[in-house]
PDB file of C-alpha atoms in Angstrom:
ATOM      1  CA  UNK A   1     110.440  21.828 116.290  1.00 57.00           C
ATOM      2  CA  UNK A   2     107.871  19.068 115.700  1.00 75.00           C
ATOM      3  CA  UNK A   3     105.422  21.671 114.377  1.00 75.00           C
ATOM      4  CA  UNK A   4     107.890  22.751 111.705  1.00 75.00           C
ATOM      5  CA  UNK A   5     108.570  19.138 110.715  1.00 78.00           C
ATOM      6  CA  UNK A   6     104.822  18.553 110.355  1.00 82.00           C
ATOM      7  CA  UNK A   7     104.478  21.662 108.182  1.00 80.00           C
ATOM      8  CA  UNK A   8     107.229  20.388 105.867  1.00 78.00           C
ATOM      9  CA  UNK A   9     105.612  16.941 105.737  1.00 83.00           C
ATOM     10  CA  UNK A  10     102.185  18.403 104.938  1.00 86.00           C
ATOM     11  CA  UNK A  11     103.498  20.932 102.432  1.00 83.00           C
ATOM     12  CA  UNK A  12     106.803  19.809 100.904  1.00 82.00           C
ATOM     13  CA  UNK A  13     108.792  22.725  99.568  1.00 82.00           C
ATOM     14  CA  UNK A  14     107.154  25.190 101.968  1.00 82.00           C
ATOM     15  CA  UNK A  15     109.361  28.230 102.493  1.00 83.00           C
ATOM     16  CA  UNK A  16     109.156  29.798 105.921  1.00 83.00           C
ATOM     17  CA  UNK A  17     110.021  33.090 104.207  1.00 85.00           C
ATOM     18  CA  UNK A  18     106.341  33.046 103.178  1.00 83.00           C
ATOM     19  CA  UNK A  19     105.531  33.866 106.820  1.00 80.00           C
ATOM     20  CA  UNK A  20     107.273  37.256 106.485  1.00 82.00           C
ATOM     21  CA  UNK A  21     105.742  40.148 104.542  1.00 81.00           C
ATOM     22  CA  UNK A  22     107.705  40.474 101.301  1.00 83.00           C
ATOM     23  CA  UNK A  23     108.480  44.166 101.825  1.00 81.00           C
ATOM     24  CA  UNK A  24     109.687  43.478 105.381  1.00 84.00           C
ATOM     25  CA  UNK A  25     112.011  40.746 104.161  1.00 86.00           C
ATOM     26  CA  UNK A  26     113.375  43.015 101.441  1.00 87.00           C
ATOM     27  CA  UNK A  27     113.946  45.829 103.951  1.00 87.00           C
ATOM     28  CA  UNK A  28     115.698  43.512 106.401  1.00 90.00           C
ATOM     29  CA  UNK A  29     117.916  42.149 103.630  1.00 91.00           C
ATOM     30  CA  UNK A  30     118.952  45.700 102.709  1.00 89.00           C
ATOM     31  CA  UNK A  31     119.459  47.016 106.243  1.00 88.00           C
ATOM     32  CA  UNK A  32     120.163  43.836 108.252  1.00 90.00           C
ATOM     33  CA  UNK A  33     123.148  45.337 110.039  1.00 90.00           C
ATOM     34  CA  UNK A  34     120.882  48.094 111.433  1.00 89.00           C
ATOM     35  CA  UNK A  35     117.950  45.856 112.408  1.00 91.00           C
ATOM     36  CA  UNK A  36     116.993  44.438 115.764  1.00 93.00           C
ATOM     37  CA  UNK A  37     113.945  42.189 115.856  1.00 93.00           C
ATOM     38  CA  UNK A  38     111.726  42.394 118.937  1.00 95.00           C
ATOM     39  CA  UNK A  39     108.828  40.002 118.531  1.00 93.00           C
ATOM     40  CA  UNK A  40     106.036  39.205 120.952  1.00 91.00           C
ATOM     41  CA  UNK A  41     104.995  35.579 121.320  1.00 88.00           C
ATOM     42  CA  UNK A  42     101.648  36.515 122.859  1.00 84.00           C
ATOM     43  CA  UNK A  43      98.464  35.905 120.958  1.00 79.00           C
ATOM     44  CA  UNK A  44      95.683  38.485 120.815  1.00 79.00           C
ATOM     45  CA  UNK A  45      93.447  35.643 121.999  1.00 79.00           C
ATOM     46  CA  UNK A  46      94.186  35.228 125.693  1.00 79.00           C
ATOM     47  CA  UNK A  47      93.174  31.543 125.707  1.00 79.00           C
ATOM     48  CA  UNK A  48      96.120  30.812 123.386  1.00 76.00           C
ATOM     49  CA  UNK A  49      98.659  32.200 125.885  1.00 75.00           C
ATOM     50  CA  UNK A  50      98.631  29.226 128.234  1.00 82.00           C
ATOM     51  CA  UNK A  51     102.164  27.907 127.628  1.00 84.00           C
ATOM     52  CA  UNK A  52     104.234  31.061 127.081  1.00 86.00           C
ATOM     53  CA  UNK A  53     107.660  29.309 127.070  1.00 87.00           C
ATOM     54  CA  UNK A  54     106.426  27.090 124.210  1.00 85.00           C
ATOM     55  CA  UNK A  55     104.972  30.105 122.356  1.00 86.00           C
ATOM     56  CA  UNK A  56     108.277  31.981 122.736  1.00 90.00           C
ATOM     57  CA  UNK A  57     110.227  29.002 121.422  1.00 89.00           C
ATOM     58  CA  UNK A  58     107.834  28.648 118.473  1.00 86.00           C
ATOM     59  CA  UNK A  59     108.208  32.361 117.628  1.00 89.00           C
ATOM     60  CA  UNK A  60     111.996  32.174 117.890  1.00 91.00           C
ATOM     61  CA  UNK A  61     112.104  29.109 115.605  1.00 89.00           C
ATOM     62  CA  UNK A  62     109.727  30.746 113.139  1.00 88.00           C
ATOM     63  CA  UNK A  63     112.102  33.721 112.911  1.00 92.00           C
ATOM     64  CA  UNK A  64     115.071  31.360 112.518  1.00 92.00           C
ATOM     65  CA  UNK A  65     113.477  29.203 109.805  1.00 90.00           C
ATOM     66  CA  UNK A  66     112.266  32.260 107.884  1.00 91.00           C
ATOM     67  CA  UNK A  67     115.904  33.324 107.466  1.00 93.00           C
ATOM     68  CA  UNK A  68     115.525  36.555 109.448  1.00 94.00           C
ATOM     69  CA  UNK A  69     117.803  35.392 112.276  1.00 95.00           C
ATOM     70  CA  UNK A  70     120.606  34.626 109.824  1.00 95.00           C
ATOM     71  CA  UNK A  71     120.270  38.088 108.276  1.00 95.00           C
ATOM     72  CA  UNK A  72     120.322  40.142 111.489  1.00 95.00           C
ATOM     73  CA  UNK A  73     122.265  37.764 113.737  1.00 96.00           C
ATOM     74  CA  UNK A  74     120.965  35.658 116.598  1.00 96.00           C
ATOM     75  CA  UNK A  75     122.010  38.314 119.125  1.00 96.00           C
ATOM     76  CA  UNK A  76     119.648  40.791 117.416  1.00 95.00           C
ATOM     77  CA  UNK A  77     116.522  38.626 117.725  1.00 96.00           C
ATOM     78  CA  UNK A  78     114.523  39.053 120.925  1.00 96.00           C
ATOM     79  CA  UNK A  79     111.242  37.296 121.640  1.00 95.00           C
ATOM     80  CA  UNK A  80     109.156  38.673 124.479  1.00 94.00           C
ATOM     81  CA  UNK A  81     105.986  37.450 126.113  1.00 89.00           C
ATOM     82  CA  UNK A  82     103.165  40.004 126.209  1.00 85.00           C
ATOM     83  CA  UNK A  83     105.076  43.277 126.490  1.00 92.00           C
ATOM     84  CA  UNK A  84     107.951  44.624 124.422  1.00 94.00           C
ATOM     85  CA  UNK A  85     108.535  47.628 126.686  1.00 95.00           C
ATOM     86  CA  UNK A  86     111.172  46.063 128.997  1.00 95.00           C
ATOM     87  CA  UNK A  87     113.229  44.843 126.022  1.00 95.00           C
ATOM     88  CA  UNK A  88     112.828  48.178 124.187  1.00 95.00           C
ATOM     89  CA  UNK A  89     114.002  50.009 127.304  1.00 95.00           C
ATOM     90  CA  UNK A  90     117.005  47.688 127.640  1.00 95.00           C
ATOM     91  CA  UNK A  91     117.914  48.240 123.974  1.00 94.00           C
ATOM     92  CA  UNK A  92     117.550  52.019 124.401  1.00 93.00           C
ATOM     93  CA  UNK A  93     120.019  51.924 127.289  1.00 94.00           C
ATOM     94  CA  UNK A  94     122.429  49.823 125.239  1.00 93.00           C
ATOM     95  CA  UNK A  95     122.204  51.655 121.878  1.00 89.00           C
ATOM     96  CA  UNK A  96     120.687  55.056 122.640  1.00 88.00           C
ATOM     97  CA  UNK A  97     117.723  56.335 120.690  1.00 81.00           C
ATOM     98  CA  UNK A  98     116.506  54.350 117.718  1.00 84.00           C
ATOM     99  CA  UNK A  99     113.333  54.223 115.628  1.00 86.00           C
ATOM    100  CA  UNK A 100     110.780  51.597 116.595  1.00 89.00           C
ATOM    101  CA  UNK A 101     108.600  50.160 113.829  1.00 87.00           C
ATOM    102  CA  UNK A 102     105.544  47.968 114.475  1.00 88.00           C
ATOM    103  CA  UNK A 103     102.019  47.290 113.273  1.00 84.00           C
ATOM    104  CA  UNK A 104     100.493  47.134 116.766  1.00 87.00           C
ATOM    105  CA  UNK A 105      99.066  50.183 118.531  1.00 88.00           C
ATOM    106  CA  UNK A 106      99.879  48.533 121.846  1.00 90.00           C
ATOM    107  CA  UNK A 107     103.574  48.173 121.061  1.00 91.00           C
ATOM    108  CA  UNK A 108     103.795  51.647 119.507  1.00 90.00           C
ATOM    109  CA  UNK A 109     102.426  52.983 122.795  1.00 91.00           C
ATOM    110  CA  UNK A 110     105.029  50.996 124.720  1.00 93.00           C
ATOM    111  CA  UNK A 111     107.802  52.590 122.629  1.00 91.00           C
ATOM    112  CA  UNK A 112     106.314  56.024 123.254  1.00 89.00           C
ATOM    113  CA  UNK A 113     106.198  55.260 126.993  1.00 91.00           C
ATOM    114  CA  UNK A 114     110.003  55.138 127.011  1.00 92.00           C
ATOM    115  CA  UNK A 115     110.383  58.138 124.703  1.00 89.00           C
ATOM    116  CA  UNK A 116     111.292  56.353 121.474  1.00 87.00           C
ATOM    117  CA  UNK A 117     110.331  57.653 118.043  1.00 86.00           C
ATOM    118  CA  UNK A 118     107.767  55.197 116.701  1.00 85.00           C
ATOM    119  CA  UNK A 119     106.438  54.490 113.230  1.00 86.00           C
ATOM    120  CA  UNK A 120     103.346  52.358 112.795  1.00 85.00           C
ATOM    121  CA  UNK A 121     102.837  50.174 109.743  1.00 82.00           C
ATOM    122  CA  UNK A 122      99.219  50.033 108.669  1.00 76.00           C
ATOM    123  CA  UNK A 123      99.048  47.285 106.074  1.00 62.00           C
ATOM    124  CA  UNK A 124      96.634  47.851 103.238  1.00 53.00           C
ATOM    125  CA  UNK A 125      96.518  51.579 103.943  1.00 47.00           C
ATOM    126  CA  UNK A 126      97.615  52.309 100.391  1.00 41.00           C
ATOM    127  CA  UNK A 127      99.778  55.317 101.198  1.00 40.00           C
ATOM    128  CA  UNK A 128     101.679  57.001 103.987  1.00 41.00           C
ATOM    129  CA  UNK A 129     100.340  59.917 105.933  1.00 39.00           C
ATOM    130  CA  UNK A 130     101.133  61.898 109.028  1.00 40.00           C
ATOM    131  CA  UNK A 131      98.753  61.312 111.881  1.00 42.00           C
ATOM    132  CA  UNK A 132      97.887  64.645 113.494  1.00 43.00           C
ATOM    133  CA  UNK A 133      96.152  63.066 116.500  1.00 42.00           C
ATOM    134  CA  UNK A 134      98.948  60.678 117.398  1.00 43.00           C
ATOM    135  CA  UNK A 135     101.076  61.107 120.516  1.00 42.00           C
ATOM    136  CA  UNK A 136     103.970  63.527 120.121  1.00 40.00           C
ATOM    137  CA  UNK A 137     106.691  60.888 119.660  1.00 43.00           C
ATOM    138  CA  UNK A 138     104.838  58.933 116.985  1.00 45.00           C
ATOM    139  CA  UNK A 139     106.605  60.098 113.879  1.00 51.00           C
ATOM    140  CA  UNK A 140     104.358  58.695 111.182  1.00 61.00           C
ATOM    141  CA  UNK A 141     102.170  55.906 109.931  1.00 71.00           C
ATOM    142  CA  UNK A 142     103.322  54.031 106.850  1.00 71.00           C
ATOM    143  CA  UNK A 143     101.752  51.438 104.591  1.00 70.00           C
ATOM    144  CA  UNK A 144     104.751  49.131 104.522  1.00 74.00           C
ATOM    145  CA  UNK A 145     108.491  48.863 104.576  1.00 77.00           C
ATOM    146  CA  UNK A 146     108.962  50.451 101.144  1.00 75.00           C
ATOM    147  CA  UNK A 147     107.167  53.529 102.411  1.00 79.00           C
ATOM    148  CA  UNK A 148     109.072  53.405 105.708  1.00 80.00           C
ATOM    149  CA  UNK A 149     112.390  53.145 103.840  1.00 78.00           C
ATOM    150  CA  UNK A 150     111.628  56.338 101.878  1.00 81.00           C
ATOM    151  CA  UNK A 151     110.497  58.156 105.009  1.00 80.00           C
ATOM    152  CA  UNK A 152     113.511  56.982 107.055  1.00 80.00           C
ATOM    153  CA  UNK A 153     115.907  58.162 104.347  1.00 80.00           C
ATOM    154  CA  UNK A 154     114.159  61.562 104.233  1.00 81.00           C
ATOM    155  CA  UNK A 155     114.587  61.845 108.048  1.00 79.00           C
ATOM    156  CA  UNK A 156     118.268  60.850 107.862  1.00 79.00           C
ATOM    157  CA  UNK A 157     117.678  57.640 109.853  1.00 77.00           C
ATOM    158  CA  UNK A 158     118.917  55.495 106.944  1.00 74.00           C
ATOM    159  CA  UNK A 159     121.186  56.093 103.990  1.00 73.00           C
ATOM    160  CA  UNK A 160     120.215  54.653 100.638  1.00 65.00           C
TER     161      UNK A 160
END
């Protein structure tokens, strides 16, 4: 928690909500009761993954201080190390099929490995499109949560 204290000291008035994409935060606020957060603490740079327990704690606190944990409930926030697949599989057994949404090809593939419908967010894409060459379970690529919301409603996954 020292890191967060230092951030506040260096930038008084800093809102940890700034660490969350605005459209993601809006989506989570609207559908919090249907959201489960599965976040990986691993860095893409392997040399940063030395102290994974500390990275996981940092990620968990970042989610807490951003307000996401309060919206979805602590029991619906899961921080993994490098792979999300074991947690996704556990959640599938507990809740049945659900739609997995992520911006990482790696994690989309992990969802597909366990047979989950997956939607990939491609930030800055500008629009949504179907991806003909994607694996069979990958439903769609979207440019953000606004686009995902519209698509999910059209598929009957969410009600407006």
